[in-house]
Coordinates of N, CA, C and O in Angstrom, one line a residue:
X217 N 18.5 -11.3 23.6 CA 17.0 -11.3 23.9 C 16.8 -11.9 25.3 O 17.1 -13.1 25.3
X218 N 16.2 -11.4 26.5 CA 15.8 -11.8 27.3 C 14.7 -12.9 27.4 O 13.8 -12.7 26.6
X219 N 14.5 -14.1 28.5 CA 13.7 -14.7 28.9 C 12.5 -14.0 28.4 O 12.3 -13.9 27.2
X220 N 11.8 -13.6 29.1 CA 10.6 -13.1 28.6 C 9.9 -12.7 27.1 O 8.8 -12.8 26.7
X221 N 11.1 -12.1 26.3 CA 10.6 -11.8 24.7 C 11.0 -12.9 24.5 O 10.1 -13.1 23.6
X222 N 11.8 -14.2 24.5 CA 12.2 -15.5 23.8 C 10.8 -15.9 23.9 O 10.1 -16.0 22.9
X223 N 10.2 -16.3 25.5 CA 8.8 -17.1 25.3 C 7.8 -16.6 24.6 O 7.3 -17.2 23.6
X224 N 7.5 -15.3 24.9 CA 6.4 -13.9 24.4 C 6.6 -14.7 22.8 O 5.7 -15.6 22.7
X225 N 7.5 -14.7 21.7 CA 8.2 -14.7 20.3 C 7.2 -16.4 20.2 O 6.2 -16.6 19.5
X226 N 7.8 -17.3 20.8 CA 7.8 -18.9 20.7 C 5.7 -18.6 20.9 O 5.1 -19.1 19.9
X227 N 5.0 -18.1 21.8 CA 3.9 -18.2 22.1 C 3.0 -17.6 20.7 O 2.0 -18.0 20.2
X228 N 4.3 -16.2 20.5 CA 3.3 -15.4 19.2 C 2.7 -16.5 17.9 O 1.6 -16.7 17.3
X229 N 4.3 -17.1 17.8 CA 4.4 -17.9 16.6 C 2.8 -18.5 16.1 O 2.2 -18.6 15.1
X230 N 2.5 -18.9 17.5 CA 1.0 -20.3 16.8 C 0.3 -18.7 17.1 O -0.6 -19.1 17.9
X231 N 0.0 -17.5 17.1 CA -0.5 -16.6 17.4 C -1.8 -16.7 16.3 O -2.9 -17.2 16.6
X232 N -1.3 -16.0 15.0 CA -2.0 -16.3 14.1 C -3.3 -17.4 13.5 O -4.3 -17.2 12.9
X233 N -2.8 -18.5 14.0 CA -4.3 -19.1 14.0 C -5.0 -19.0 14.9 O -5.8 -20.0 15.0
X234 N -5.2 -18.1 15.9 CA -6.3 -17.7 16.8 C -6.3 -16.4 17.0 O -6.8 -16.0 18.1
X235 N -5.9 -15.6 16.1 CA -6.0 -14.2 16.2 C -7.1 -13.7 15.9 O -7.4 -12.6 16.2
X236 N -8.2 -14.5 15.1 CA -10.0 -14.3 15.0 C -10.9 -14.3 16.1 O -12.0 -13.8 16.2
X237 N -9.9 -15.1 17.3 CA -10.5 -15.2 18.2 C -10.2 -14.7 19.9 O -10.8 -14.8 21.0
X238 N -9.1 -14.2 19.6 CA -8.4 -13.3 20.9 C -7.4 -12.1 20.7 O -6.7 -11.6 19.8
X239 N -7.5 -11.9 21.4 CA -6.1 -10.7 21.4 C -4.7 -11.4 21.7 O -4.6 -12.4 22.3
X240 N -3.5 -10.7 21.2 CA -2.3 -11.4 21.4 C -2.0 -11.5 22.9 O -1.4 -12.3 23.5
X241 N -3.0 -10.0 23.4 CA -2.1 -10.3 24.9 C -3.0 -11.1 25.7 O -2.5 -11.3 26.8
X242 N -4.1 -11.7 25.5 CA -5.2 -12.3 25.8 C -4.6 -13.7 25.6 O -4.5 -14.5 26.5
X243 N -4.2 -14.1 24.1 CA -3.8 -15.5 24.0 C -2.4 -16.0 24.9 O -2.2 -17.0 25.5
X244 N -1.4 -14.5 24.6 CA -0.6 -15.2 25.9 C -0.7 -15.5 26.9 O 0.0 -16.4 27.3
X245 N -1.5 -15.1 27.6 CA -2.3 -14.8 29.6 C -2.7 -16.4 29.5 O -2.5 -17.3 30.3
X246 N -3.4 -16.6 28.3 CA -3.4 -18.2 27.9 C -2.7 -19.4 28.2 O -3.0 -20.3 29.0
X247 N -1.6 -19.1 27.4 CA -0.7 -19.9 27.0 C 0.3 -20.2 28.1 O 0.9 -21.3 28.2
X248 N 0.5 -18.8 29.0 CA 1.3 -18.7 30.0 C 0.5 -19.9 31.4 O 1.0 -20.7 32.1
X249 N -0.8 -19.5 31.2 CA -1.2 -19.6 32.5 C -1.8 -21.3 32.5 O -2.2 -21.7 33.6
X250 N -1.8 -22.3 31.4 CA -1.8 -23.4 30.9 C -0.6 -24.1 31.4 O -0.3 -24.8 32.4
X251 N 0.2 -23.3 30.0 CA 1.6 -23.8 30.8 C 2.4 -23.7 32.2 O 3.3 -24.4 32.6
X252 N 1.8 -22.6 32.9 CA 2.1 -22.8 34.4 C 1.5 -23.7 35.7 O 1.9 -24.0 36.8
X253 N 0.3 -24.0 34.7 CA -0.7 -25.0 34.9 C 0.1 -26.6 35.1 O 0.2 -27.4 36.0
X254 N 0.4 -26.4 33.7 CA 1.4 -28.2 33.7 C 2.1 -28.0 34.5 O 1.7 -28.4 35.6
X255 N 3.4 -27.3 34.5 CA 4.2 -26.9 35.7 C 4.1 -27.3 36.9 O 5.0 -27.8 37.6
X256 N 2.8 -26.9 37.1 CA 2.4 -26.9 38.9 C 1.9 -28.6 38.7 O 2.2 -29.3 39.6
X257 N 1.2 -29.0 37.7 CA 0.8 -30.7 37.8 C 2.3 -31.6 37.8 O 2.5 -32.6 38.5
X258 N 3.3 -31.0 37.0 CA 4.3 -32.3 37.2 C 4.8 -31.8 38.1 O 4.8 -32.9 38.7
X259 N 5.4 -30.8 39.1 CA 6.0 -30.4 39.9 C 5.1 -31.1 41.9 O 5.4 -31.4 43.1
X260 N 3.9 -30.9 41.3 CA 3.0 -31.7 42.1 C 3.4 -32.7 42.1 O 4.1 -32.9 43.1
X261 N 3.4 -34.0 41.0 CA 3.6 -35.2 41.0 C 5.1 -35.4 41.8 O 5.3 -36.2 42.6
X262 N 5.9 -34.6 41.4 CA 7.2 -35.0 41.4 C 6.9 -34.9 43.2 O 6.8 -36.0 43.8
X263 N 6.8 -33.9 43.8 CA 6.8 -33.8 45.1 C 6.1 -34.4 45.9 O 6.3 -34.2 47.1
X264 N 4.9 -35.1 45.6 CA 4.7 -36.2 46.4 C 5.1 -37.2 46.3 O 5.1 -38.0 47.3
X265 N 5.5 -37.6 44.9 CA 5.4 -39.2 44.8 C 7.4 -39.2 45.3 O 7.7 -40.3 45.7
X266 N 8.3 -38.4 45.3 CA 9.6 -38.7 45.4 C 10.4 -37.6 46.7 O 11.5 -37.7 47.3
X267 N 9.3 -36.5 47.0 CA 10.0 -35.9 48.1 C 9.4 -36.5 49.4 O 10.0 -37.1 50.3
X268 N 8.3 -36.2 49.2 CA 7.2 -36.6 50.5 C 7.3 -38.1 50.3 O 7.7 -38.7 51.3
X269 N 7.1 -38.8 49.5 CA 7.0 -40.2 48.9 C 5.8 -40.6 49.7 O 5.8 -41.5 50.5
X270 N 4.6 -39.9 49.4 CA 3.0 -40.5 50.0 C 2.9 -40.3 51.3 O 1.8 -40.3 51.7
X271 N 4.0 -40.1 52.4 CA 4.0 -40.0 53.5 C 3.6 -38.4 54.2 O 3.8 -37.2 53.9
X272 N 3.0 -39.0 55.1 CA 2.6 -38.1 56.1 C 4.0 -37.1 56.4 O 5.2 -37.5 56.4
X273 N 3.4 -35.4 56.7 CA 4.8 -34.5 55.9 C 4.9 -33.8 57.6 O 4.2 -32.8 57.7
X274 N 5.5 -34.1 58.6 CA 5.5 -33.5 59.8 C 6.2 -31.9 59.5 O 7.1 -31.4 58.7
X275 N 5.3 -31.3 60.4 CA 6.1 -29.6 60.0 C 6.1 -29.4 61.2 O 5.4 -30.3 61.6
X276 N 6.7 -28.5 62.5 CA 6.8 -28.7 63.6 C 5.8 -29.2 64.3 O 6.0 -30.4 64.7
X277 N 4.7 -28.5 64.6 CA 3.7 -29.0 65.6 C 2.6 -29.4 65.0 O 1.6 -29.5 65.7
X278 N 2.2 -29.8 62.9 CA 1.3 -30.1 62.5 C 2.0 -31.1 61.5 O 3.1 -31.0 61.0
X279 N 1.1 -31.9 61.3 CA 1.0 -33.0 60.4 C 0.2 -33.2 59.2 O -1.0 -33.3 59.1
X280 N 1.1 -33.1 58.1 CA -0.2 -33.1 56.9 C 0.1 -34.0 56.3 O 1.1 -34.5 56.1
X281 N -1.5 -34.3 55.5 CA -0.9 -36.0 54.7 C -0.4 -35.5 53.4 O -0.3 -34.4 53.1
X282 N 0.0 -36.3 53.0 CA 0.5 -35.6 51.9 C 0.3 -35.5 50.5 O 1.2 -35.7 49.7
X283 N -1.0 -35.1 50.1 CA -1.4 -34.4 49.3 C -1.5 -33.0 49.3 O -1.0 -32.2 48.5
X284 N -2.2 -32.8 50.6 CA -1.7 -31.0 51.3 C -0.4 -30.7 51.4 O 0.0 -29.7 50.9
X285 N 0.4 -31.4 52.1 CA 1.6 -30.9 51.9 C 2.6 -30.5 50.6 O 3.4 -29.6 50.3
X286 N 2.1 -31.6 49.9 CA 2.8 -31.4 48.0 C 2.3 -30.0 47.9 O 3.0 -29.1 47.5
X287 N 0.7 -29.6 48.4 CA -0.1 -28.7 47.3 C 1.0 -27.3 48.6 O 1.8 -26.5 48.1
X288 N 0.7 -27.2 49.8 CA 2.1 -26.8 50.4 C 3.2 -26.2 50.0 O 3.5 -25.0 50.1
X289 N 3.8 -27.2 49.4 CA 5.2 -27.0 48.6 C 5.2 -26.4 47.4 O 6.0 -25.5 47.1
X290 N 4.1 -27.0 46.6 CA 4.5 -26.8 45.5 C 3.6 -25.4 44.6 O 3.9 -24.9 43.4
X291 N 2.4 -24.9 45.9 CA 1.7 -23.3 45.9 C 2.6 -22.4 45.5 O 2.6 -21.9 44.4
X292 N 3.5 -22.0 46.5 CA 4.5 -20.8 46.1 C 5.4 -20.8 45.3 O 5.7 -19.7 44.8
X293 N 6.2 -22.0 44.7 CA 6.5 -21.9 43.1 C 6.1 -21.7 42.2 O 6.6 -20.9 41.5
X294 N 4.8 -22.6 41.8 CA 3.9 -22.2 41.1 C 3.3 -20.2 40.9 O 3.0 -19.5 39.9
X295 N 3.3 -19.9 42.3 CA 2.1 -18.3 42.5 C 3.6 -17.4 41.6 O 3.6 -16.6 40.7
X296 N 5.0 -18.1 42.3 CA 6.0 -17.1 41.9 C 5.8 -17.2 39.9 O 5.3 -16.4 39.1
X297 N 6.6 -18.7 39.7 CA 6.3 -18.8 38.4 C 5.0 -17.8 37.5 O 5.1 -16.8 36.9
X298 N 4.1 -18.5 37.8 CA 2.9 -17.6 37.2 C 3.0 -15.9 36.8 O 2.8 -15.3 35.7
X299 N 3.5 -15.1 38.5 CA 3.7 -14.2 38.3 C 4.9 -13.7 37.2 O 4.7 -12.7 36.5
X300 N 6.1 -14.6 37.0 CA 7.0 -14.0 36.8 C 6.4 -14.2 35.0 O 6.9 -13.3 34.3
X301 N 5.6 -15.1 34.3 CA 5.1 -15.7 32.9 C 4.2 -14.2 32.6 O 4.3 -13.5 31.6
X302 N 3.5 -14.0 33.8 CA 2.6 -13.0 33.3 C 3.1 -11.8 33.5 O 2.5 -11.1 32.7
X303 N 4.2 -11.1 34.3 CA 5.0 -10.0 34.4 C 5.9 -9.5 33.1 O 5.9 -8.3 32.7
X304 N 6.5 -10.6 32.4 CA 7.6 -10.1 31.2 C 7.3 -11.0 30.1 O 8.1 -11.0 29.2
X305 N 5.8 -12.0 30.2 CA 5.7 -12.4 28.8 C 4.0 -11.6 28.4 O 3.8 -11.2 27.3
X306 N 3.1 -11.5 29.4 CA 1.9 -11.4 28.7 C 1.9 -9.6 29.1 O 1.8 -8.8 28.2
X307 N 1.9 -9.1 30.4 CA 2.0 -7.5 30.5 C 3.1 -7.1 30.6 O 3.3 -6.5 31.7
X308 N 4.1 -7.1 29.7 CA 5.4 -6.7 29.2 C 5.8 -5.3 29.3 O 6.9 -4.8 29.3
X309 N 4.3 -4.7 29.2 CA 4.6 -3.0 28.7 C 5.3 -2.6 30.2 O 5.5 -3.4 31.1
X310 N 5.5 -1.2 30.4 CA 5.9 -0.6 31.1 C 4.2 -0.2 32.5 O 3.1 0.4 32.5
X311 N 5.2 -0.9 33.5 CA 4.0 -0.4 34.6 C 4.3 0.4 35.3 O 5.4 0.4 35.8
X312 N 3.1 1.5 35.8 CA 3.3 2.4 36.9 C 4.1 1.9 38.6 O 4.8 2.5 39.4
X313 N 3.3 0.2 38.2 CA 3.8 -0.4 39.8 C 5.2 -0.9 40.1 O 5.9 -1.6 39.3
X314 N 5.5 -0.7 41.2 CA 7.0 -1.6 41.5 C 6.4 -2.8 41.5 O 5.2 -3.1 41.4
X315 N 7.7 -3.8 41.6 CA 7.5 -5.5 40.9 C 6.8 -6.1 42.1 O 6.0 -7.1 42.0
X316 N 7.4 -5.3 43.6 CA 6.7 -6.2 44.9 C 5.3 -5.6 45.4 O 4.7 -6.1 46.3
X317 N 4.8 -4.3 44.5 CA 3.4 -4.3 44.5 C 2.6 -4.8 43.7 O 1.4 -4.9 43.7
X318 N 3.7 -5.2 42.5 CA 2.5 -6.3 41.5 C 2.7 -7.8 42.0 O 1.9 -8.7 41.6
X319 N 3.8 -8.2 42.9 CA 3.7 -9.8 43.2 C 2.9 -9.8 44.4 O 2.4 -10.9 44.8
X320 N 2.6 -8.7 45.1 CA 1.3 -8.6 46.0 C 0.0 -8.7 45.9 O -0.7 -9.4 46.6
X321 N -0.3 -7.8 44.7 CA -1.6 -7.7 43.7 C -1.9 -9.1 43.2 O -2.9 -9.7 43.3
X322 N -0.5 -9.4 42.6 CA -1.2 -11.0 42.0 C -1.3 -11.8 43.1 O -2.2 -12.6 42.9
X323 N -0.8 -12.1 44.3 CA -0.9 -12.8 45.1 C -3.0 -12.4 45.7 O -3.7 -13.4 46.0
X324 N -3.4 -11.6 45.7 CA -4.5 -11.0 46.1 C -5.4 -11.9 45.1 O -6.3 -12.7 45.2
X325 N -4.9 -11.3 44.1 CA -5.9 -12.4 42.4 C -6.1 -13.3 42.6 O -7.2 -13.8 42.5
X326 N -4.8 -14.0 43.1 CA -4.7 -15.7 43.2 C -5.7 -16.0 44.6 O -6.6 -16.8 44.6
X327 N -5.5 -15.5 45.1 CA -6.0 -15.8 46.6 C -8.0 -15.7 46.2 O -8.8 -16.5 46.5
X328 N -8.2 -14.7 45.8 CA -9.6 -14.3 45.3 C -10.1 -15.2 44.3 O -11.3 -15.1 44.1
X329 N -9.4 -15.8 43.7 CA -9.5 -17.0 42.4 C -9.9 -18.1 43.0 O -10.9 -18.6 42.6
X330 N -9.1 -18.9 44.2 CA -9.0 -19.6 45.4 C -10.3 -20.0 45.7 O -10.9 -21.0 45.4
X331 N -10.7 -18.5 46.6 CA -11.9 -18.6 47.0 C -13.2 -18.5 46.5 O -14.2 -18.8 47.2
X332 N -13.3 -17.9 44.8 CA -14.4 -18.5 44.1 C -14.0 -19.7 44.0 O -14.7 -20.4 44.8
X333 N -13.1 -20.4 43.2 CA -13.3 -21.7 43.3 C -14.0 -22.6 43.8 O -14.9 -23.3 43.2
X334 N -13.5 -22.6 45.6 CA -14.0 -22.8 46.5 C -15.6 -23.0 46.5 O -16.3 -24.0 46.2
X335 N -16.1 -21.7 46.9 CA -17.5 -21.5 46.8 C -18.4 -22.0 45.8 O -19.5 -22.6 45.9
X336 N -17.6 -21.5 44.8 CA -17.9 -21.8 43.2 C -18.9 -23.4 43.1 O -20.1 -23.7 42.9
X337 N -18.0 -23.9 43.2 CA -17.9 -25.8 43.6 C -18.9 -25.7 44.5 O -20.1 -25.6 44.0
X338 N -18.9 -25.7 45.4 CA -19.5 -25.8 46.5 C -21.4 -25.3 45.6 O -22.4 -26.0 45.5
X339 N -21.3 -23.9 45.3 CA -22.7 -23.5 44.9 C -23.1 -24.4 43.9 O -24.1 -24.9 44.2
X340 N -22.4 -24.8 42.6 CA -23.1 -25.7 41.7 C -22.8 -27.0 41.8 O -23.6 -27.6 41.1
X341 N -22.0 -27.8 42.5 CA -22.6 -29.0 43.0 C -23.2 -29.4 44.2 O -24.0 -30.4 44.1
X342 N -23.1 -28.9 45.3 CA -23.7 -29.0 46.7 C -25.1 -28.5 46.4 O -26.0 -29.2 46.4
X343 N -25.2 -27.1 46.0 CA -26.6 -26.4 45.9 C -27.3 -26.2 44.8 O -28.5 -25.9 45.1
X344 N -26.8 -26.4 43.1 CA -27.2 -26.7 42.1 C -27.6 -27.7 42.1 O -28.8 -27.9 41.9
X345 N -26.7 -28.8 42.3 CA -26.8 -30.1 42.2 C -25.8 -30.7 41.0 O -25.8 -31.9 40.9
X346 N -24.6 -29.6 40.0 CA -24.6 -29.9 38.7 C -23.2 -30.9 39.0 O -22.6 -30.7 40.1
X347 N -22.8 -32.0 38.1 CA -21.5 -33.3 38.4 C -20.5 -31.7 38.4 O -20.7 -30.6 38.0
X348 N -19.4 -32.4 39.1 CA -18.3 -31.7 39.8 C -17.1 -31.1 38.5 O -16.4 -30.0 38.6
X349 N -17.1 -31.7 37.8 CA -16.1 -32.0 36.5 C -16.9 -30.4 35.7 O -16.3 -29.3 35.7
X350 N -18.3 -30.7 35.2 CA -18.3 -29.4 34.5 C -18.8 -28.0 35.3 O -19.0 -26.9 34.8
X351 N -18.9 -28.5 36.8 CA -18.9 -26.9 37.7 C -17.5 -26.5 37.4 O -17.2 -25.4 36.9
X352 N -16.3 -27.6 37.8 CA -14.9 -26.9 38.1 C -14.9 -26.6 36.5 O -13.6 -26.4 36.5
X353 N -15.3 -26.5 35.2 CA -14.9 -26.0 33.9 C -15.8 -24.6 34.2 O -15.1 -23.6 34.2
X354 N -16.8 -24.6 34.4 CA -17.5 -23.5 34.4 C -16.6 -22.1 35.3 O -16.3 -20.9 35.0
X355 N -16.5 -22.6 36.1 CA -16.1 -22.0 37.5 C -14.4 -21.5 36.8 O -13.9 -20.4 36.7
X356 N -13.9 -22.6 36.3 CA -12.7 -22.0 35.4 C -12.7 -20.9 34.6 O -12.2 -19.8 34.9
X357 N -13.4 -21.2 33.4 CA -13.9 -20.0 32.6 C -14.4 -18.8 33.5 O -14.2 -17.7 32.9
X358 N -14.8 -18.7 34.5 CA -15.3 -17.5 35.1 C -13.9 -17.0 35.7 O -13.6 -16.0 35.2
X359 N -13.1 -17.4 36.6 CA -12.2 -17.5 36.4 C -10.6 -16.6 36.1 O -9.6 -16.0 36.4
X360 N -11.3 -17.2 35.2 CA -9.6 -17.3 33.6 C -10.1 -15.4 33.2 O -9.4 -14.4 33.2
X361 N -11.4 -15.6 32.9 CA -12.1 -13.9 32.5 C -11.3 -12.9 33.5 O -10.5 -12.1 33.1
X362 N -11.9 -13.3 35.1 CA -11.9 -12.4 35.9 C -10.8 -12.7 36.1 O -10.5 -12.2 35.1
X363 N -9.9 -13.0 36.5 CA -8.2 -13.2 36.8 C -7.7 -12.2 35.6 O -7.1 -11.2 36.0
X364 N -8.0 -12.2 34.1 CA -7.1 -11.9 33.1 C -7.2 -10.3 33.4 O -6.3 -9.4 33.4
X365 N -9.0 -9.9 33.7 CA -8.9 -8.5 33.7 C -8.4 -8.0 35.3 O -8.3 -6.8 35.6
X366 N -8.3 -8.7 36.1 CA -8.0 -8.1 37.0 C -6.3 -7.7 37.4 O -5.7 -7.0 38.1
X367 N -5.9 -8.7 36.4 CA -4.1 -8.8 36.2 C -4.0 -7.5 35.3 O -3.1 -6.8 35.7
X368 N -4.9 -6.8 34.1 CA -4.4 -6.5 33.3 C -5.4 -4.8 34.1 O -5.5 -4.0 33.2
X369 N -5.7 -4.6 34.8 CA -6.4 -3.6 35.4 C -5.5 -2.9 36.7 O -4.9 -1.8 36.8
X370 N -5.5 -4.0 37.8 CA -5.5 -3.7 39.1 C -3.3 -4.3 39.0 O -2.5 -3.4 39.3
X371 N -3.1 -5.6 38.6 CA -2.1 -6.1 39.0 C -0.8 -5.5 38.3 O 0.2 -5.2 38.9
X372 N -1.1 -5.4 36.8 CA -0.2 -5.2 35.8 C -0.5 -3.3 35.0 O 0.1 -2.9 33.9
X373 N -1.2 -2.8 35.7 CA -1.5 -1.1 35.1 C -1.0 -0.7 34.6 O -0.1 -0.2 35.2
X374 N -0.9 -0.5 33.1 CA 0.2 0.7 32.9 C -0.5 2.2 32.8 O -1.7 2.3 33.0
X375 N 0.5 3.3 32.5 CA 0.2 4.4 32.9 C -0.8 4.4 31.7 O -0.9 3.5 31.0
X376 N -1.4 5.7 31.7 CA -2.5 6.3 30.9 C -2.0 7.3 30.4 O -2.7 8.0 29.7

């Protein structure tokens, strides 16, 4: 059994007590995208506090402190990870696309997710006015929606 049906199998398991409330391939896109979530938090930690070690991260002619640089480093692991969770555990079926036009596509999602964020924040606390904590939940959930169908539409298609 390959990587992908071993986790897909381990995720299904707790499947059943939330099958009233999602679809299976819905709850994995979940589960995957949580857990790639932690991933990118300890992999963050690890790389600032023991690679960079707090310090300022020289890259040829720019200087970043190093919180940007962790986030830097540890961006394209995470975008790859992500991709590779939601490629062979949550849209497993057979796709019309080659693998380097769906890690393009998701890279596009990600990037477009980014930039609501971004704005997101910016419109309900700067111009709403609303505390920062339940914009960035809101702004998640909107999000998590538009990311899932856009992975399972534009990124991950299968034929018809």
């Amino acid at each position: 059994m390959n990587a992908g049906r071993w986790i897909g199998s381990a995720i299904d398991f707790f499947y059943p007590l939330f099958s009233r409330y999602f679809t299976r391939q819905f709850f994995r896109y979940g589960v995957s995208g949580v857990s790639n979530m932690m991933f990118d938090w300890v992999l963050y930690f690890l790389v600032f506090h023991f690679v960079i070690r707090q310090q300022e991260f020289h890259f040829w002619f720019v200087a970043l402190k190093p919180h940007t640089a962790a986030l830097f480093i540890t961006f394209p692991v995470t975008l790859f990870t992500g991709f590779l969770l939601q490629k062979y555990v949550t849209f497993s079926s057979s796709s019309d696309l080659r693998g380097h036009i769906q890690l393009y596509r998701y890279s596009v999602v990600v990037a477009i997710n980014l930039l609501v964020n971004y704005f997101g924040l910016k419109l309900l606390v700067e111009v709403v006015g609303l505390f920062p904590t339940p914009s960035k939940m809101a702004v998640t959930v909107f999000t998590t929606v538009f990311s899932y169908y856009s992975q399972k539409k534009f990124t991950f298609r299968t034929k018809n």
